[in-house]
Amino acid sequence: MIEIYPLEKCIYYQIKMCQHNQISSLIPFDYSYEDDDVKIYWKLKGFEALHKKEKHTHLSKIEMEKLLLNLKKVLTDCMDYMLEPCQLKLEWDAIYVDQNNDYRFIYLPVRKDEETDIAKELKAFFSQLQPYINLSDEEVMIKMHRLRLGLETEDFNLDTYINEVLSVSIGSL
């Protein structure tokens, strides 16, 4: 997958941070300069797109737990490596599965045109997850509701959300 961005939109330290640290929750990428643009290309060999793998099926409790654990890990990794969590591509078709069946995410080290709110991005992520949830499993539905409610707080804090809401929900699936 290749995307091209104007040079002035790229955040050089984030590119270097991803390049030099081999962050296991992210899809590795490389980049090149082309005139006044930066071409970013993600190395997808060995990864399977989640939307193709799980097409028309419900995620089992184990798969749901694993997805949430990997979401927690990628959000934590972003904070640990001075990356902006809202620059994760949390769209369903931008999540991949590696050879170990771990979920990997795409990080976009580029300034966005508008200010993004990670709570809003996570709400959209959970909305996309809805069709893959077994709606007849009451326990899973309660957990998903709790995860969404945690995003509604007036003084939303990502660190608190990860350590309290997300961790508790994962542990009880």
Coordinates of C-alpha atoms in Angstrom, one line a residue:
M1 CA 0.0 0.0 0.0
I2 CA 1.4 3.4 -1.0
E3 CA 0.3 6.9 -0.1
I4 CA 1.9 10.2 -1.2
Y5 CA 1.8 13.3 1.0
P6 CA 3.3 16.8 0.6
L7 CA 6.7 17.0 2.3
E8 CA 5.4 19.8 4.7
K9 CA 2.7 17.5 6.1
C10 CA 5.1 14.7 7.1
I11 CA 6.3 14.6 10.7
Y12 CA 9.9 13.6 10.3
Y13 CA 10.6 12.6 13.9
Q14 CA 7.6 10.2 13.8
I15 CA 8.8 8.6 10.7
K16 CA 12.2 8.1 12.3
M17 CA 10.7 6.9 15.5
C18 CA 8.8 4.2 13.7
Q19 CA 11.7 3.3 11.5
H20 CA 14.3 2.9 14.3
N21 CA 12.1 1.2 16.9
Q22 CA 10.4 -1.7 15.0
I23 CA 7.1 -1.2 17.0
S24 CA 5.5 -4.6 17.0
S25 CA 1.9 -3.3 17.0
L26 CA 2.4 -1.3 13.8
I27 CA 2.7 -2.4 10.2
P28 CA 6.3 -1.5 9.2
F29 CA 6.7 1.1 6.5
D30 CA 9.4 2.8 4.5
Y31 CA 9.5 6.1 2.7
S32 CA 11.1 8.0 -0.1
Y33 CA 11.2 11.5 -1.3
E34 CA 9.8 12.4 -4.7
D35 CA 10.0 16.0 -5.7
D36 CA 8.2 17.9 -2.9
D37 CA 6.3 14.8 -1.8
V38 CA 7.0 11.9 0.5
K39 CA 5.9 8.5 -0.6
I40 CA 5.1 6.2 2.3
Y41 CA 4.7 2.5 1.6
W42 CA 3.7 -0.1 4.1
K43 CA 5.3 -3.5 3.9
L44 CA 2.2 -5.8 3.8
K45 CA 3.9 -9.0 2.8
G46 CA 3.0 -11.7 5.3
F47 CA 0.0 -9.8 6.6
E48 CA -3.7 -10.5 5.9
A49 CA -6.3 -7.8 5.9
L50 CA -8.7 -8.4 8.8
H51 CA -11.7 -7.3 6.7
K52 CA -10.9 -10.1 4.2
K53 CA -10.1 -12.7 6.9
E54 CA -13.2 -12.1 9.0
K55 CA -15.6 -11.4 6.1
H56 CA -19.2 -12.2 7.0
T57 CA -18.4 -13.9 10.3
H58 CA -18.7 -12.9 13.9
L59 CA -15.5 -12.5 16.0
S60 CA -15.4 -15.1 18.7
K61 CA -14.8 -14.0 22.3
I62 CA -11.2 -15.0 22.0
E63 CA -10.7 -13.0 18.8
M64 CA -12.6 -10.0 20.2
E65 CA -10.3 -10.1 23.3
K66 CA -7.2 -10.4 21.1
L67 CA -8.3 -7.4 19.0
L68 CA -9.0 -5.3 22.1
L69 CA -5.6 -6.4 23.6
N70 CA -3.9 -5.4 20.4
L71 CA -5.8 -2.1 20.3
K72 CA -4.7 -1.4 23.9
K73 CA -1.1 -2.3 22.9
V74 CA -1.0 0.0 19.8
L75 CA -2.5 2.9 21.8
T76 CA 0.1 2.4 24.6
D77 CA 2.9 2.0 22.1
C78 CA 2.0 5.3 20.5
M79 CA 2.2 7.1 23.8
D80 CA 5.4 5.3 24.7
Y81 CA 7.1 6.2 21.4
M82 CA 5.8 9.9 21.3
L83 CA 3.5 9.1 18.4
E84 CA 0.0 10.6 18.2
P85 CA -2.7 7.8 18.7
C86 CA -5.2 9.8 16.6
Q87 CA -2.9 9.2 13.6
L88 CA -3.6 5.5 13.7
K89 CA -5.7 4.3 10.8
L90 CA -8.4 2.6 12.9
E91 CA -10.6 1.9 9.8
W92 CA -11.6 -1.8 9.6
D93 CA -9.8 -2.2 6.3
A94 CA -6.5 -0.8 7.7
I95 CA -6.1 -3.5 10.3
Y96 CA -4.0 -6.6 9.5
V97 CA -3.2 -10.0 11.0
D98 CA 0.3 -11.2 11.1
Q99 CA 1.7 -14.8 11.0
N100 CA 1.2 -15.0 14.8
N101 CA -2.4 -14.0 14.5
D102 CA -1.8 -10.7 16.2
Y103 CA -3.5 -7.6 14.9
R104 CA -1.3 -4.9 13.5
F105 CA -2.2 -1.3 12.7
I106 CA -1.2 1.3 10.2
Y107 CA 0.3 4.5 11.6
L108 CA 0.3 7.6 9.4
P109 CA 3.1 10.0 10.3
V110 CA 1.4 12.9 8.6
R111 CA -0.2 16.1 9.9
K112 CA -4.0 16.0 9.4
D113 CA -5.9 18.9 7.9
E114 CA -8.1 19.1 10.9
E115 CA -7.7 18.5 14.6
T116 CA -8.6 14.9 15.4
D117 CA -10.0 13.6 18.7
I118 CA -8.9 10.1 19.7
A119 CA -12.2 9.5 21.5
K120 CA -14.0 10.2 18.3
E121 CA -11.7 7.9 16.3
L122 CA -12.3 5.1 18.9
K123 CA -16.1 5.6 18.6
A124 CA -15.8 5.2 14.9
F125 CA -13.7 2.1 15.4
F126 CA -16.2 0.5 17.7
S127 CA -19.0 1.4 15.2
Q128 CA -17.1 -0.4 12.5
L129 CA -16.7 -3.4 14.8
Q130 CA -20.4 -3.7 15.4
P131 CA -21.2 -6.0 12.4
Y132 CA -18.6 -8.5 13.6
I133 CA -20.0 -8.8 17.2
N134 CA -22.2 -11.7 18.1
L135 CA -25.3 -9.7 19.1
S136 CA -26.8 -12.7 20.8
D137 CA -23.9 -12.8 23.3
E138 CA -25.1 -10.6 26.1
E139 CA -21.7 -10.5 27.9
V140 CA -19.9 -9.2 24.8
M141 CA -22.7 -6.6 24.2
I142 CA -22.4 -5.3 27.7
K143 CA -18.6 -5.0 27.3
M144 CA -18.9 -3.1 24.0
H145 CA -21.5 -0.8 25.6
R146 CA -19.0 -0.1 28.5
L147 CA -16.2 0.6 26.0
R148 CA -18.4 3.1 24.2
L149 CA -19.6 4.7 27.4
G150 CA -16.0 5.2 28.5
L151 CA -15.5 7.4 25.5
E152 CA -18.4 9.7 26.4
T153 CA -16.9 11.2 29.5
E154 CA -16.5 15.0 29.5
D155 CA -12.9 15.0 30.6
F156 CA -11.8 12.1 28.4
N157 CA -8.2 11.0 29.1
L158 CA -6.7 8.3 26.9
D159 CA -4.4 6.9 29.6
T160 CA -7.3 6.5 32.0
Y161 CA -9.4 4.9 29.3
I162 CA -6.7 2.4 28.5
N163 CA -5.9 1.5 32.1
E164 CA -9.4 1.5 33.5
V165 CA -12.1 1.0 30.9
L166 CA -10.3 -1.0 28.2
S167 CA -8.3 -3.1 30.6
V168 CA -11.3 -4.0 32.7
S169 CA -13.4 -4.8 29.6
I170 CA -10.7 -7.1 28.1
G171 CA -10.1 -9.0 31.3
S172 CA -13.7 -9.9 31.7
L173 CA -14.5 -11.1 28.2

